[in-house]
XYZ file of C-alpha atoms in Angstrom:
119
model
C 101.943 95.303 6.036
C 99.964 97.020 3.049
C 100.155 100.499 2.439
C 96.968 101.854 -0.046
C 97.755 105.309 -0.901
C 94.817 107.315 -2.599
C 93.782 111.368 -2.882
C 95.999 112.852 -5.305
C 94.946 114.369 -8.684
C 95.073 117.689 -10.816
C 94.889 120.708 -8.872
C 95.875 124.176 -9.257
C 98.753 126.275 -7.855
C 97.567 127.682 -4.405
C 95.276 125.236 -4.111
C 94.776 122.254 -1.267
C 94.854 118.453 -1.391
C 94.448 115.646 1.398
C 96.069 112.235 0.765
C 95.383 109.488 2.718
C 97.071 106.006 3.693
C 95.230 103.379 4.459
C 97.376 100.660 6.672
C 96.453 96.688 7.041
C 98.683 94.199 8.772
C 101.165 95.644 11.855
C 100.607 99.250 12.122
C 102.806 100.145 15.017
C 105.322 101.783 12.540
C 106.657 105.451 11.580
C 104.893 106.288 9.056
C 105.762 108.930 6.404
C 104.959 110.143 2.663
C 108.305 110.186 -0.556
C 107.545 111.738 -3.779
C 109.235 111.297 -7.229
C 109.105 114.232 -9.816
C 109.514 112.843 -13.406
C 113.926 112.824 -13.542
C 114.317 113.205 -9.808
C 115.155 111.405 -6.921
C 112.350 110.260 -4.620
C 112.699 112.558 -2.329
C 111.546 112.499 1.504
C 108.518 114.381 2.081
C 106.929 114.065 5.790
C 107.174 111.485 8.387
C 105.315 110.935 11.929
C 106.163 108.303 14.276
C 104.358 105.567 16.198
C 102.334 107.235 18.612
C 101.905 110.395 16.582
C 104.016 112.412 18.664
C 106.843 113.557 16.338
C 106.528 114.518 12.983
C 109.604 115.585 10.294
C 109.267 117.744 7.302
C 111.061 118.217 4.349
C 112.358 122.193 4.236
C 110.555 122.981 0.824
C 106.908 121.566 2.209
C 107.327 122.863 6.163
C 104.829 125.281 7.231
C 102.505 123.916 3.933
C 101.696 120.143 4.867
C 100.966 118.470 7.763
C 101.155 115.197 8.458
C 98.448 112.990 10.785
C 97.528 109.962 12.121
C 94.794 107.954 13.507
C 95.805 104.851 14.513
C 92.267 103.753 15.495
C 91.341 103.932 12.187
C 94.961 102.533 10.767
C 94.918 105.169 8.599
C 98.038 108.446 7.651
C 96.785 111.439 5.897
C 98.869 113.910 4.284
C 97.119 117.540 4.272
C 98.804 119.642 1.484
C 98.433 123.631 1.281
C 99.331 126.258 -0.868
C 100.188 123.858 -3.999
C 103.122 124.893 -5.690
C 103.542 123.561 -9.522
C 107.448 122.240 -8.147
C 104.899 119.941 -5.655
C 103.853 117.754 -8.964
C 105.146 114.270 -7.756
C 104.216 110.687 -7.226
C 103.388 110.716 -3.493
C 104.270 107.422 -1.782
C 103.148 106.362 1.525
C 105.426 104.640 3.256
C 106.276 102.383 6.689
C 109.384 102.140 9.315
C 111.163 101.760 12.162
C 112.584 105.246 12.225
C 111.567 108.663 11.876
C 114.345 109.353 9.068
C 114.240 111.126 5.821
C 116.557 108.077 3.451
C 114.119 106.057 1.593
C 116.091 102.600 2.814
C 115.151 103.632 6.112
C 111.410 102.414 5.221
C 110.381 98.830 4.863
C 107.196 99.200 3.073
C 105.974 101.293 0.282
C 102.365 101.524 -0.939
C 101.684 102.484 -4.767
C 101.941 105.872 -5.003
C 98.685 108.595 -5.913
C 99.916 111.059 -8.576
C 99.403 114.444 -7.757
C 99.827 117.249 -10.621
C 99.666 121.112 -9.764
C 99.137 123.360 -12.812
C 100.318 126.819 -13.061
């Protein structure tokens, strides 16, 4: 499985940003997005499981980003609203088993789209 993260960039606060995963190999997985802030943990982010029908959110990004995905297309997207400057991260796409927020619950990790949010 290979997980191709792209979409992020420099944005401003309030603003919106769409990231998107693209998945080759076995795709019936959870899928979900981490993100690293420079000196932090990676932290989990948003997660949606096989069939689409559950998702998870982290507290600080619920009601902000959603998560989707089209499994026709093998592909995750990430829609993120309402950009906060706290929001500047590595975002990381990853693939499990489980819909669980611990990073060692995911087998595969793509290579991460930086996305900055000015004030």
């Amino acid at each position: 499985v290979q997980l191709q993260a792209s979409g992020g960039g420099l944005v401003q606060a309030g603003a919106s940003l769409r990231l998107s995963c693209a998945v080759s190999g076995r795709t019936i997985y959870t899928m979900g997005w981490f993100r690293q802030a420079p000196g932090k943990e990676r932290e989990f982010v948003g997660g949606i499981n096989a069939d689409g029908g559950r998702t998870r959110y982290a507290d600080s990004v619920k009601g902000r980003f959603t998560i989707a995905r089209d499994n026709a297309k093998n592909t995750v997207q990430l829609q993120m609203r309402s950009l906060k400057p706290d929001d500047t991260a590595v975002y990381y796409c990853v693939a499990g088993v489980f819909l669980r927020t611990d990073p060692g619950a995911y087998t595969y990790w793509g290579q991460g789209t930086l996305v900055t949010v000015s004030s």
